[in-house]
Coordinates of C-alpha atoms in Angstrom, one line a residue:
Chain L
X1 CA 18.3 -6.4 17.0
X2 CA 14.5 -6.3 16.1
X3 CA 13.5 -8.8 13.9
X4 CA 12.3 -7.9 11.0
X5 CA 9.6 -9.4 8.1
X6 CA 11.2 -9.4 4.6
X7 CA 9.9 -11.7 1.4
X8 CA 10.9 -13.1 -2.0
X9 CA 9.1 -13.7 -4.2
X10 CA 10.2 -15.0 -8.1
X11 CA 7.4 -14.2 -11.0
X12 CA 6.8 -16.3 -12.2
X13 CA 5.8 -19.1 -9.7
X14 CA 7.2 -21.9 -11.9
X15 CA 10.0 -21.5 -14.5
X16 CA 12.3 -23.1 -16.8
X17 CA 16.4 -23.4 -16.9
X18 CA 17.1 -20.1 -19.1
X19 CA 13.8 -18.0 -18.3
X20 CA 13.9 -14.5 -17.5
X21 CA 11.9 -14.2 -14.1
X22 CA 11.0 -11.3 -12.2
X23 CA 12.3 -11.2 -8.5
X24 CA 10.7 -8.7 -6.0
X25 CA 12.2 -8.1 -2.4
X26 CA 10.6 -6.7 -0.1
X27 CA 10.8 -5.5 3.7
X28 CA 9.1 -4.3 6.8
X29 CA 11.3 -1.2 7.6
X30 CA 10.3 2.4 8.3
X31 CA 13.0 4.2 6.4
X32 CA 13.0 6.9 8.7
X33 CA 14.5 9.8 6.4
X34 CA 16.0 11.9 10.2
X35 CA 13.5 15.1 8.8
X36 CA 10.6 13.8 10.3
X37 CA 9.4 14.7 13.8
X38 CA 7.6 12.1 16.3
X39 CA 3.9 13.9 16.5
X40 CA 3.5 13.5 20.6
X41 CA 7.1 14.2 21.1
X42 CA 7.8 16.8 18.6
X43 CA 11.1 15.5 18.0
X44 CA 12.9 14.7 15.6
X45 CA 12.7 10.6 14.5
X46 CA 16.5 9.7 13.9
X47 CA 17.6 8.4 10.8
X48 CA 16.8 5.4 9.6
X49 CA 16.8 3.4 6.6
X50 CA 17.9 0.4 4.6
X51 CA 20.7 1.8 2.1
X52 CA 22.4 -1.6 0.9
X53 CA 20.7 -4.6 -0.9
X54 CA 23.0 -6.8 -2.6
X55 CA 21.3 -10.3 -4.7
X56 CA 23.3 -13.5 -4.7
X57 CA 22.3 -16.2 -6.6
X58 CA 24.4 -19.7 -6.3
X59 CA 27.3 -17.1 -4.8
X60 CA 27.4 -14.9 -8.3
X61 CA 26.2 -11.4 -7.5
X62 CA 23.5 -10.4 -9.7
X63 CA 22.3 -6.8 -8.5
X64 CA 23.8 -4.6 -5.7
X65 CA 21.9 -1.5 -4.8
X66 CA 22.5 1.3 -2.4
X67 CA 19.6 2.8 -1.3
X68 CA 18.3 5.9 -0.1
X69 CA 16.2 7.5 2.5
X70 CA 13.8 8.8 0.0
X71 CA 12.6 5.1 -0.9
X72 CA 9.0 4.4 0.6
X73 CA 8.5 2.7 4.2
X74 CA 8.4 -0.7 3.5
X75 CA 10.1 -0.7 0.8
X76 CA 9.4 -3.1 -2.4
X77 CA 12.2 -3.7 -4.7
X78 CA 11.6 -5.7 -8.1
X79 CA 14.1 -6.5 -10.9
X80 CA 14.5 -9.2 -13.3
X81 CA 17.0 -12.2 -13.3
X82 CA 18.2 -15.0 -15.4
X83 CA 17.2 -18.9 -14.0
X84 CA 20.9 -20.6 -14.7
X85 CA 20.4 -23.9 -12.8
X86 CA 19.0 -25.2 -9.2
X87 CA 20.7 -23.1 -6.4
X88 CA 20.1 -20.1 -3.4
X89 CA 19.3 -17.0 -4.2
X90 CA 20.2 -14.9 -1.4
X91 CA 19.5 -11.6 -0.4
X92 CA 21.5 -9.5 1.7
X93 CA 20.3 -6.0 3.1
X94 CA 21.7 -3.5 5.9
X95 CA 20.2 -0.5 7.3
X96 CA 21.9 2.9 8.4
X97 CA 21.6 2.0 12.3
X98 CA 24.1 -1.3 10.8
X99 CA 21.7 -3.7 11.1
X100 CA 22.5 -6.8 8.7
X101 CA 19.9 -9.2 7.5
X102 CA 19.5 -12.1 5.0
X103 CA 16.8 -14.1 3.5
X104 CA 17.1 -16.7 1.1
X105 CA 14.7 -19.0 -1.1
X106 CA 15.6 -22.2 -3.6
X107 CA 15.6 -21.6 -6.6
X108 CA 14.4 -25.0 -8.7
X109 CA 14.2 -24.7 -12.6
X110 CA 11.3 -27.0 -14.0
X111 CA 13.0 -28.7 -17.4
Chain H
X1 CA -15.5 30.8 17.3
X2 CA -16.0 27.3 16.5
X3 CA -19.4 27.9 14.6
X4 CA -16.6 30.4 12.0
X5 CA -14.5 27.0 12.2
X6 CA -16.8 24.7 11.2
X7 CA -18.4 27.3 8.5
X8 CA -15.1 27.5 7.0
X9 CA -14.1 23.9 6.5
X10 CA -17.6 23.0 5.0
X11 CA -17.1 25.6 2.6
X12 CA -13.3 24.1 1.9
X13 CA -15.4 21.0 2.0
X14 CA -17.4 21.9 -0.6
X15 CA -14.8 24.0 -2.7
X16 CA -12.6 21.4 -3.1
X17 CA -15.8 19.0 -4.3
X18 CA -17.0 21.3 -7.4
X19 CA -13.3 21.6 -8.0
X20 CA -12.8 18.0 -8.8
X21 CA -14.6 16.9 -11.9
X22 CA -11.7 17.4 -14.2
X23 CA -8.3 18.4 -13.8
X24 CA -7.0 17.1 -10.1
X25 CA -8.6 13.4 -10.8
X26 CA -6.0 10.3 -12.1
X27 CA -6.0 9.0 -15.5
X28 CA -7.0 5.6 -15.7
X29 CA -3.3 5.1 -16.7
X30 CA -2.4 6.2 -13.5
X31 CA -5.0 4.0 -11.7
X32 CA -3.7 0.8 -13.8
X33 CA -0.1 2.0 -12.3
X34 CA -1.2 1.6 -8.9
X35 CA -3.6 -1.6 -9.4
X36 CA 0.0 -3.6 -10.4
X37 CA 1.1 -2.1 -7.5
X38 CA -0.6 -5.0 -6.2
X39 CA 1.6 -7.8 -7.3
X40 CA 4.1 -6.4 -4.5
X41 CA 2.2 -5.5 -1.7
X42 CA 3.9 -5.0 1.1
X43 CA 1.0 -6.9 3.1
X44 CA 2.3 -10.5 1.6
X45 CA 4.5 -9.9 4.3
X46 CA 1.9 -9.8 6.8
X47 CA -0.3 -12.8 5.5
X48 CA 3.2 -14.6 6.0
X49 CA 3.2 -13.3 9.5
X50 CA -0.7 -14.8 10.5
X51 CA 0.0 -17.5 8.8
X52 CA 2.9 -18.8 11.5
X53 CA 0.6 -17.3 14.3
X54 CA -2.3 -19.7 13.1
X55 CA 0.2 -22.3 12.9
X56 CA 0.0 -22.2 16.7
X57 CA -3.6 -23.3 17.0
X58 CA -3.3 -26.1 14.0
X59 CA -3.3 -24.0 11.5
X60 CA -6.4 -24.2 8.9
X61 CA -7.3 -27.5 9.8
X62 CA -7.5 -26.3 13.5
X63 CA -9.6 -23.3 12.6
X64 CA -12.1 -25.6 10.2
X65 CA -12.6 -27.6 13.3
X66 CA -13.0 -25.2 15.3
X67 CA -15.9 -23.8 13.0
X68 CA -17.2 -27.1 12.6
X69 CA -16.7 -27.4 8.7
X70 CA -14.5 -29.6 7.0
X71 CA -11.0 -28.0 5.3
X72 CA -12.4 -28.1 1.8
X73 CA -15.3 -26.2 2.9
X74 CA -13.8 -23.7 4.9
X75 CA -12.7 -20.9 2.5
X76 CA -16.8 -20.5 1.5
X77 CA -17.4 -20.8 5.0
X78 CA -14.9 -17.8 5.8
X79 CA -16.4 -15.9 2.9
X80 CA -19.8 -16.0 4.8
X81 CA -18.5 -13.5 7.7
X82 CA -19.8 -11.9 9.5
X83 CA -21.9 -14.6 10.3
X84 CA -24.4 -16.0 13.5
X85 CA -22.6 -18.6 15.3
X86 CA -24.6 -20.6 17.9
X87 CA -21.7 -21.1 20.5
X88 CA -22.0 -17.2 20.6
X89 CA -25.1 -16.7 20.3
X90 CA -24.2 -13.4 18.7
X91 CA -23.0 -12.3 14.9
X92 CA -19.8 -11.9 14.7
X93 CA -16.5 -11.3 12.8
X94 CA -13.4 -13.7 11.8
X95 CA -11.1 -11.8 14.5
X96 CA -14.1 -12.7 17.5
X97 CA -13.8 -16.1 16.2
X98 CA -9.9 -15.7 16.4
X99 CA -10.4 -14.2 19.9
X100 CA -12.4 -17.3 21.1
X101 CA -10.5 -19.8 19.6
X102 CA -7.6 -18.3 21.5
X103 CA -9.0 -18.7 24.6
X104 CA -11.1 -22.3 23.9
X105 CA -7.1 -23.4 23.6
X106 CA -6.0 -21.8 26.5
X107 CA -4.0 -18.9 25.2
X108 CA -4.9 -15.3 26.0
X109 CA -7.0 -13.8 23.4
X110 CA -5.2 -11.2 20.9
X111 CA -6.7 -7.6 21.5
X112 CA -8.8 -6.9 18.4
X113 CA -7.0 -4.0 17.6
X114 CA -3.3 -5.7 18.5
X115 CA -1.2 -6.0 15.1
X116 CA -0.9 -10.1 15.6
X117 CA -4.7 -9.9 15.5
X118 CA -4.7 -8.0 11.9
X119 CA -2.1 -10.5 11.1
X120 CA -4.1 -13.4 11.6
X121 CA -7.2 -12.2 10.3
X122 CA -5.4 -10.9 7.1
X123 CA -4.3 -14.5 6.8
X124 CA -7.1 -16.1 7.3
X125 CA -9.6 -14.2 5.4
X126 CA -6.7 -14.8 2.2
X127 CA -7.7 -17.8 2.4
X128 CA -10.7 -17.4 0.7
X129 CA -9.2 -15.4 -2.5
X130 CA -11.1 -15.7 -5.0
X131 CA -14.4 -16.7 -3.5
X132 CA -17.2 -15.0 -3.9
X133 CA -18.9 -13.1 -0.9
X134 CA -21.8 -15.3 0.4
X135 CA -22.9 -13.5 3.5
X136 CA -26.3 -14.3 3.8
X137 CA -27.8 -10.9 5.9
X138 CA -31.3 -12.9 6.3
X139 CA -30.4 -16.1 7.2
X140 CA -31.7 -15.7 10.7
X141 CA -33.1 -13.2 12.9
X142 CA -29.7 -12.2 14.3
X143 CA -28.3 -11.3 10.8
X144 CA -31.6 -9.7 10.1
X145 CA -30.8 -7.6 13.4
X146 CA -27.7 -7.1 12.5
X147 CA -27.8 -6.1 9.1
X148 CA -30.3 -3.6 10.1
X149 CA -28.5 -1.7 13.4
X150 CA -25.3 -1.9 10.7
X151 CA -27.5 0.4 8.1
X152 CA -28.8 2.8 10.7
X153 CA -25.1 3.1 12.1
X154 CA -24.2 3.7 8.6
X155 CA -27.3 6.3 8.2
X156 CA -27.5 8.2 11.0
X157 CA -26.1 11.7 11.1
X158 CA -23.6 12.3 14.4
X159 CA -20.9 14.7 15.5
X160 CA -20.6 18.2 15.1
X161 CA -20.9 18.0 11.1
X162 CA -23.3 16.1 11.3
X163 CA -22.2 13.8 9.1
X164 CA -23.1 10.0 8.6
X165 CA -21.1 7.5 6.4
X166 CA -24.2 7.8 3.8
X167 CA -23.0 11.4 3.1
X168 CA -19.8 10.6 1.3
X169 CA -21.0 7.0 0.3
X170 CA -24.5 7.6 -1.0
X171 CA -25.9 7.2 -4.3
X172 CA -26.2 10.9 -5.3
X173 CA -22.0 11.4 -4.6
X174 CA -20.6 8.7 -5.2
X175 CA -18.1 9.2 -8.0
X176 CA -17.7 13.1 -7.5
X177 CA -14.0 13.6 -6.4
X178 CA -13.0 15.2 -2.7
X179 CA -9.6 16.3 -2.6
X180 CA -8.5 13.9 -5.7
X181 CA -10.3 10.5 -4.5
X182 CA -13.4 10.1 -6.3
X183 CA -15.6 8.9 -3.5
X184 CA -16.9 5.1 -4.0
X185 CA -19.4 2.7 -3.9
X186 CA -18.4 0.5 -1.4
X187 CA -20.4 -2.4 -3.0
X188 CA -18.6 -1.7 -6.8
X189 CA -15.5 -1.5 -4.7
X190 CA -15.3 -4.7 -3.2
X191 CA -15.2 -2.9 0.3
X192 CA -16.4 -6.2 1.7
X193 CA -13.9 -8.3 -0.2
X194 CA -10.1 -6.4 -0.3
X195 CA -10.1 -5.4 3.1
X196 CA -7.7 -6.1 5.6
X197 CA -5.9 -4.4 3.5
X198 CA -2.4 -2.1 2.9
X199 CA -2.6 1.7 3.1
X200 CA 0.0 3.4 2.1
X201 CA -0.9 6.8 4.0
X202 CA -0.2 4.7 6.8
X203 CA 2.6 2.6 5.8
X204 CA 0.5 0.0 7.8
X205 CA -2.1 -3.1 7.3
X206 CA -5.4 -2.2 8.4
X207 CA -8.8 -4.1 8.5
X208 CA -12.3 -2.7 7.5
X209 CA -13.6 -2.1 11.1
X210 CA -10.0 -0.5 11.7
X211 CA -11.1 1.9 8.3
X212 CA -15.0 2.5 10.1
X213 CA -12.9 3.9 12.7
X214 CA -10.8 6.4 11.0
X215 CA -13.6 7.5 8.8
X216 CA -15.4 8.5 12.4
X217 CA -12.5 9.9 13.9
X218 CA -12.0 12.3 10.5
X219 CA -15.5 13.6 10.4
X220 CA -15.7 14.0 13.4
X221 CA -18.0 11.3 15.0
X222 CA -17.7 9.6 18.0
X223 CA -15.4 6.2 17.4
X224 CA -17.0 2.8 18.2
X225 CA -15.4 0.2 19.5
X226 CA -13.7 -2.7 17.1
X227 CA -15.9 -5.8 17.6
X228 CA -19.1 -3.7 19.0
X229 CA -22.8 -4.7 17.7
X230 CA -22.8 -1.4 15.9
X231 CA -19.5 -2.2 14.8
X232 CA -19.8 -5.9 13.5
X233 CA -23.5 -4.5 11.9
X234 CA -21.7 -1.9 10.0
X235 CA -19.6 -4.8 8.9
X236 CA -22.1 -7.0 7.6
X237 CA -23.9 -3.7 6.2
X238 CA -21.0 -3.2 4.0
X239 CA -19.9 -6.6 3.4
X240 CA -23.5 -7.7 1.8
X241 CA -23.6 -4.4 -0.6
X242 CA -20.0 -6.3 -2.4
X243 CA -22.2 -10.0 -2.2
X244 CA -20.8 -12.1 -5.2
X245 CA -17.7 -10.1 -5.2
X246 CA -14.6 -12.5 -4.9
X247 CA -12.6 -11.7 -1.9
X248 CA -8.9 -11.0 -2.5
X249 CA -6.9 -10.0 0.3
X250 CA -4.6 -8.3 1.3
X251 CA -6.4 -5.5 -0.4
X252 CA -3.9 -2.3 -1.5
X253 CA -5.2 1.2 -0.7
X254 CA -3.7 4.6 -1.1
Chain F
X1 CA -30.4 26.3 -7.6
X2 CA -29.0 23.5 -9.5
X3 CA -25.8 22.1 -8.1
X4 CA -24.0 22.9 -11.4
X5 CA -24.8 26.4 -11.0
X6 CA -24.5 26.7 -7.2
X7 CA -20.7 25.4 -7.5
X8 CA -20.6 28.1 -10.4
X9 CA -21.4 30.7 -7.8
X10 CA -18.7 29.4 -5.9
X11 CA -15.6 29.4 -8.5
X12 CA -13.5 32.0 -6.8
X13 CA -13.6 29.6 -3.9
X14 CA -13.1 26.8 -5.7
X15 CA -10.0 27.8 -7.4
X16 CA -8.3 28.7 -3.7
X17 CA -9.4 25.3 -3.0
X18 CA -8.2 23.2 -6.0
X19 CA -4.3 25.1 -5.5
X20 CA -4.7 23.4 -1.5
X21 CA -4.3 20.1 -3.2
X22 CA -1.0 20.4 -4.8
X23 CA 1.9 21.2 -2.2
X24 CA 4.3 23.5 -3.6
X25 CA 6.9 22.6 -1.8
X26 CA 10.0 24.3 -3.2
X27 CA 9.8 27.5 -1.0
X28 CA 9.1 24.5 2.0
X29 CA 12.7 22.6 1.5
X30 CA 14.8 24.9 3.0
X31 CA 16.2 22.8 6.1
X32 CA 18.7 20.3 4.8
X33 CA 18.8 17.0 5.9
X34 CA 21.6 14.9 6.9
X35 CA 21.8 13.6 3.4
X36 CA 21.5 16.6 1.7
X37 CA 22.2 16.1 -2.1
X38 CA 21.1 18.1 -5.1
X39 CA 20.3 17.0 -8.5
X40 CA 23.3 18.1 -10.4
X41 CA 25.6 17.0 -8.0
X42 CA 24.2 14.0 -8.6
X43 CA 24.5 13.5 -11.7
X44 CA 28.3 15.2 -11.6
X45 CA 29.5 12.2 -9.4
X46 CA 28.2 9.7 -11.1
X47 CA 28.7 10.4 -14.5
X48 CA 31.7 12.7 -14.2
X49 CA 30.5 15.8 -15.6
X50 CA 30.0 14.0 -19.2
X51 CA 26.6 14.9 -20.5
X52 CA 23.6 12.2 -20.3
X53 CA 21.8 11.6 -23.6
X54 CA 17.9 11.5 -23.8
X55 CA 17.1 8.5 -25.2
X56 CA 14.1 6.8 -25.7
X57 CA 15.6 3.1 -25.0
X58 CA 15.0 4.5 -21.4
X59 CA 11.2 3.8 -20.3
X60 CA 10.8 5.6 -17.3
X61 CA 6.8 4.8 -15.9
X62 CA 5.8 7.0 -13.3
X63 CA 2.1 8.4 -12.4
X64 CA 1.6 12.1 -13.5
X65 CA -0.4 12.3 -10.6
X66 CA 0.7 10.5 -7.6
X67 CA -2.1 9.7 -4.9
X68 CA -0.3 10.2 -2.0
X69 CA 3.3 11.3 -1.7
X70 CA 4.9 8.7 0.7
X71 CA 4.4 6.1 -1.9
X72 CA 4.8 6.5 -5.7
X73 CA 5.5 3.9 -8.2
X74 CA 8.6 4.2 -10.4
X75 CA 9.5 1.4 -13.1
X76 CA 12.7 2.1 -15.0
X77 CA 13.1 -0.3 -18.3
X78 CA 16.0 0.2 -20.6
X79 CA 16.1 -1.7 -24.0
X80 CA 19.1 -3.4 -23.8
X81 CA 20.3 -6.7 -25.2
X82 CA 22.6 -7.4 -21.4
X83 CA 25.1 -9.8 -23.1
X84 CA 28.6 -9.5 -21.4
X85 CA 29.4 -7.2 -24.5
X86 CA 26.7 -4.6 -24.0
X87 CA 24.7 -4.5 -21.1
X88 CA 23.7 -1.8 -18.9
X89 CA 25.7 -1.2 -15.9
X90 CA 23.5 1.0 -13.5
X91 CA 20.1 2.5 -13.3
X92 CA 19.9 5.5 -10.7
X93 CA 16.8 7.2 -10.1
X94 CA 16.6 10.6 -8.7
X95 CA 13.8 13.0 -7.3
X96 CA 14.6 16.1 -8.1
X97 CA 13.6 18.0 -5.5
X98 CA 14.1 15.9 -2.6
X99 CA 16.2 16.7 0.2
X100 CA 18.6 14.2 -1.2
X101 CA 17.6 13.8 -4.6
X102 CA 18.8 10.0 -4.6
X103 CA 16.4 7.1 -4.7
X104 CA 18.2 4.5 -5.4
X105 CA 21.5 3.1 -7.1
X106 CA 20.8 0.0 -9.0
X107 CA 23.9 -2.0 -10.4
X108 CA 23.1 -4.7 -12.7
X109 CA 24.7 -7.5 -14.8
X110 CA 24.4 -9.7 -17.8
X111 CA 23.0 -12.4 -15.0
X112 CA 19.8 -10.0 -14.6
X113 CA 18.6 -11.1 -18.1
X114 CA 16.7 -7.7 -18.5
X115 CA 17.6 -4.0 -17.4
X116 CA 14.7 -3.0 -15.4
X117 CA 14.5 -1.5 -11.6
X118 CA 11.2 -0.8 -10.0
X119 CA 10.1 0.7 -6.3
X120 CA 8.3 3.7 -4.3
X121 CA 9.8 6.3 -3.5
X122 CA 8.6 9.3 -1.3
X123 CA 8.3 12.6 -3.3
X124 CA 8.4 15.7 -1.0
X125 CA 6.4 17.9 -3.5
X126 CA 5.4 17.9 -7.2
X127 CA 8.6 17.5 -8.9
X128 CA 10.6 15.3 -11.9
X129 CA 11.6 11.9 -11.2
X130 CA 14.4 11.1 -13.1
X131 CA 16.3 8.0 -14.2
X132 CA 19.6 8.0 -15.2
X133 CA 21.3 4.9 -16.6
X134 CA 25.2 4.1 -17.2
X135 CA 25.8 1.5 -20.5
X136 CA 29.1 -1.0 -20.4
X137 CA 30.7 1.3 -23.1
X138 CA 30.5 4.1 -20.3
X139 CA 27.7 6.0 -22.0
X140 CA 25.4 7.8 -20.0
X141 CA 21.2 7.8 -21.0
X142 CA 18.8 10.1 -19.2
X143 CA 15.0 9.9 -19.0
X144 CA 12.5 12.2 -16.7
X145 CA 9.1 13.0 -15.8
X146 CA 6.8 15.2 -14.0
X147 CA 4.7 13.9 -11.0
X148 CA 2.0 15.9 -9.4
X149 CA 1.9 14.9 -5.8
X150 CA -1.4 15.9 -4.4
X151 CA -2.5 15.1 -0.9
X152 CA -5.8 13.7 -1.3
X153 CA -8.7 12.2 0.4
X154 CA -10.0 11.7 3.1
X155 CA -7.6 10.7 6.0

């Protein structure tokens, strides 16, 4: 299984028990969409794309998404989420090929 | 046959620049759209990346030694580059420095064009965000020398258009659009400053040099070499016309 | 000559040149893809065949004229208070001409605080993105929007 570089980051950088924050994901992955053909080969790239991320934070799901192949290589993903306490947020992504990765950060309220 | 070719795309060349003023250019809406795209730049990932792969060799502290500086003063020091180093007796760029490093330590030196080498140098040129550009093109003969084979390399016509980096990057067209992309100052732009930076025709990071080389290879020119005289001149060329700028990498570009 | 008047001269030329730009790509899409998928189907399975309402609580932000096609910024904000009592549910968003016209599926909770999904997606051609959202009380809102997708400069 090729490893692969994915990041979270929480906007903003420091925040309080009840903020609002902004959380982006992203990944390095190619999302091959299986239409597009290998230039020196001419054939056809297979299929291949992340089409599952699912955000856990302190083991409450927060966002699930299914994803398609029409979502830019290296994808970014941002959404918003409510600080409720120190804990993990973890996030869990698979790709068509059934790949399965996770990432985590801490997640630490100031006051 | 090729002279019909080469008539042909200088007239689409042309078409497509007297098109432009108007209707095919972005609102500045649409520009602001893409400049948050910035907040998530796929390339964080990436300065995350050279940052482990300096870790290797000490990290900062091992690079700031390496220079010769001290910690504090290394992010102006990086923002200097491409700069004469002794030890080299040459000018050169963060990634030669890289190179030698690598092998002062006894590790094989990264290609210059190897992805782990546009990791680390995306890393360790972020770590002079927000300093201005202080390359100093007549601190010594060598810069002189190089600054000076870097603006003839940018001047000189070549290839079968004839074509020379001035003739899209010149005064008298900068700011007319071709094919949608008004064409820019390199020095407003902050060339010298956002680059290594994300493109997202290529879904890759690239550096400036990397950027030279794709600009010759699309007109038409013969490609030099990453990490060439010529090369590292055009650098400093370009890098000294965004003096002052501050640097903020990992740059985003379409 | 003047410039003015010598790209005057050329006009003819220049509108043949200015249609290059824009790909039309809806007489291109004719091979399916795996995930073949068009718009109304969409929408059928997810909502059910009940009828989306345009609303403007949806606050779809896409360019109108998208730099390069392979990555285009979409930000989809719904006002919505997300209490346990009214919240929204899903965001989809769609492009409408794709192959397979789905982007992405977003479902959200209370816990997210704020409705709001943003990404880039690919856009085969100049099309409508579209954002379709599902509320708690099993309403359905609708927003969409034109992007030009132009393929533009140099290299």
């Amino acid at each position: 299984m090729e490893e692969r570089k994915s990041l979270i980051k929480i906007k903003p950088k420091s925040y309080k028990d009840g903020e609002i924050v902004k959380v982006n994901f992203m990944v390095m992955h190619p999302m091959e969409t299986g239409m597009r053909k290998d230039k020196k080969t001419k054939e056809l790239v297979p299929a291949n794309y992340v089409n599952s991320i699912k955000f856990v934070y302190n083991g409450k799901t927060i966002t699930n998404m299914t994803v398609w192949e029409s979502v830019s290589a290296n994808p970014v993903f941002t959404t918003y989420m409510k600080i409720e306490g120190q804990g993990d947020l973890t996030v869990t992504y698979t790709d068509s090929t059934g790949e399965v990765h996770e990432q985590s950060i801490k997640i630490k309220p100031k006051g | 046959m090729n002279k019909i070719i080469k008539i042909a795309l200088s007239v689409a060349v042309l078409s497509s620049l007297s098109f432009c003023d108007d209707q095919f250019s972005m609102s500045d809406k649409d520009r602001a759209m893409y400049a948050e795209m910035l907040d998530n730049n796929p390339a964080d990932m990436t300065v995350a990346s050279g940052e482990e792969l300096l870790s290797y060799m000490g990290g900062p502290a091992g690079l700031a030694k390496y220079l010769g500086v001290s910690e504090e003063k290394l992010p102006e020091y990086i923002a200097g580059f491409p700069r004469y180093i002794k030890k080299f007796d040459m000018v050169v760029g963060l990634d030669q420095v890289l190179q030698a490093m690598m092998h002062d330590g006894g590790h094989k030196p990264l290609e210059l064009k190897s992805g782990n080498m546009f990791e680390m140098l995306t890393y360790v040129k972020s770590l002079a965000n927000d300093v201005p550009i202080n390359i100093d093109v007549n601190a010594n003969q060598q810069m002189k020398d190089a600054y000076a084979l870097g603006e003839k390399t940018f001047n000189t016509k070549r290839g079968g258009r004839g074509l020379s980096c001035l003739s899209c990057h010149s005064p008298d067209v900068i700011g007319s659009v071709l094919r949608t992309q008004p064409l820019p100052d390199l020095g407003v732009n902050n060339s010298g400053g956002t680059w290594p930076a994300y493109r997202m025709t290529k879904s890759s990071v690239s550096t400036l040099q990397k950027r030279f080389q794709g600009c010759m290879k699309n007109a038409l020119l013969a490609v030099i070499p990453l990490g060439s005289k010529e090369m590292v001149g055009l650098e400093v060329f370009v890098t000294d016309k965004a003096k002052g700028k501050p640097i903020a990498i990992p740059g985003l570009k379409r | 000559m003047q410039r003015r008047d010598f790209f005057k001269t050329l006009g003819t030329a220049a509108v043949v040149g200015a249609t290059i730009p824009v790909m039309s790509f809806a007489a291109e899409t004719k091979k399916k893809g795996p995930n073949a998928f068009t718009y109304e189907q969409a929408l059928d399975v997810i909502t059910g065949g009940k009828k989306p309402v345009k609303s403007d609580k949806v606050h779809l932000k896409v360019p109108e004229i998208a730099e390069n096609g392979a990555v285009v910024p979409v930000t989809v904000e719904v006002d919505s208070p997300m209490t346990d009592s009214d919240y929204v549910k899903a965001i989809h968003i769609f492009a409408t001409k794709n192959n397979n016209v789905r982007c992405i599926d977003a479902n959200l909770t209370p816990a997210n605080g704020k409705a709001m999904l943003s990404t880039r997606v690919k856009l085969g051609g100049t099309q409508d993105v579209a954002a379709l959202i599902e509320l708690s009380n099993g309403e359905f809102l609708i927003a969409a929007q034109s992007v030009k997708v132009t393929i533009g400069g140099c290299g």
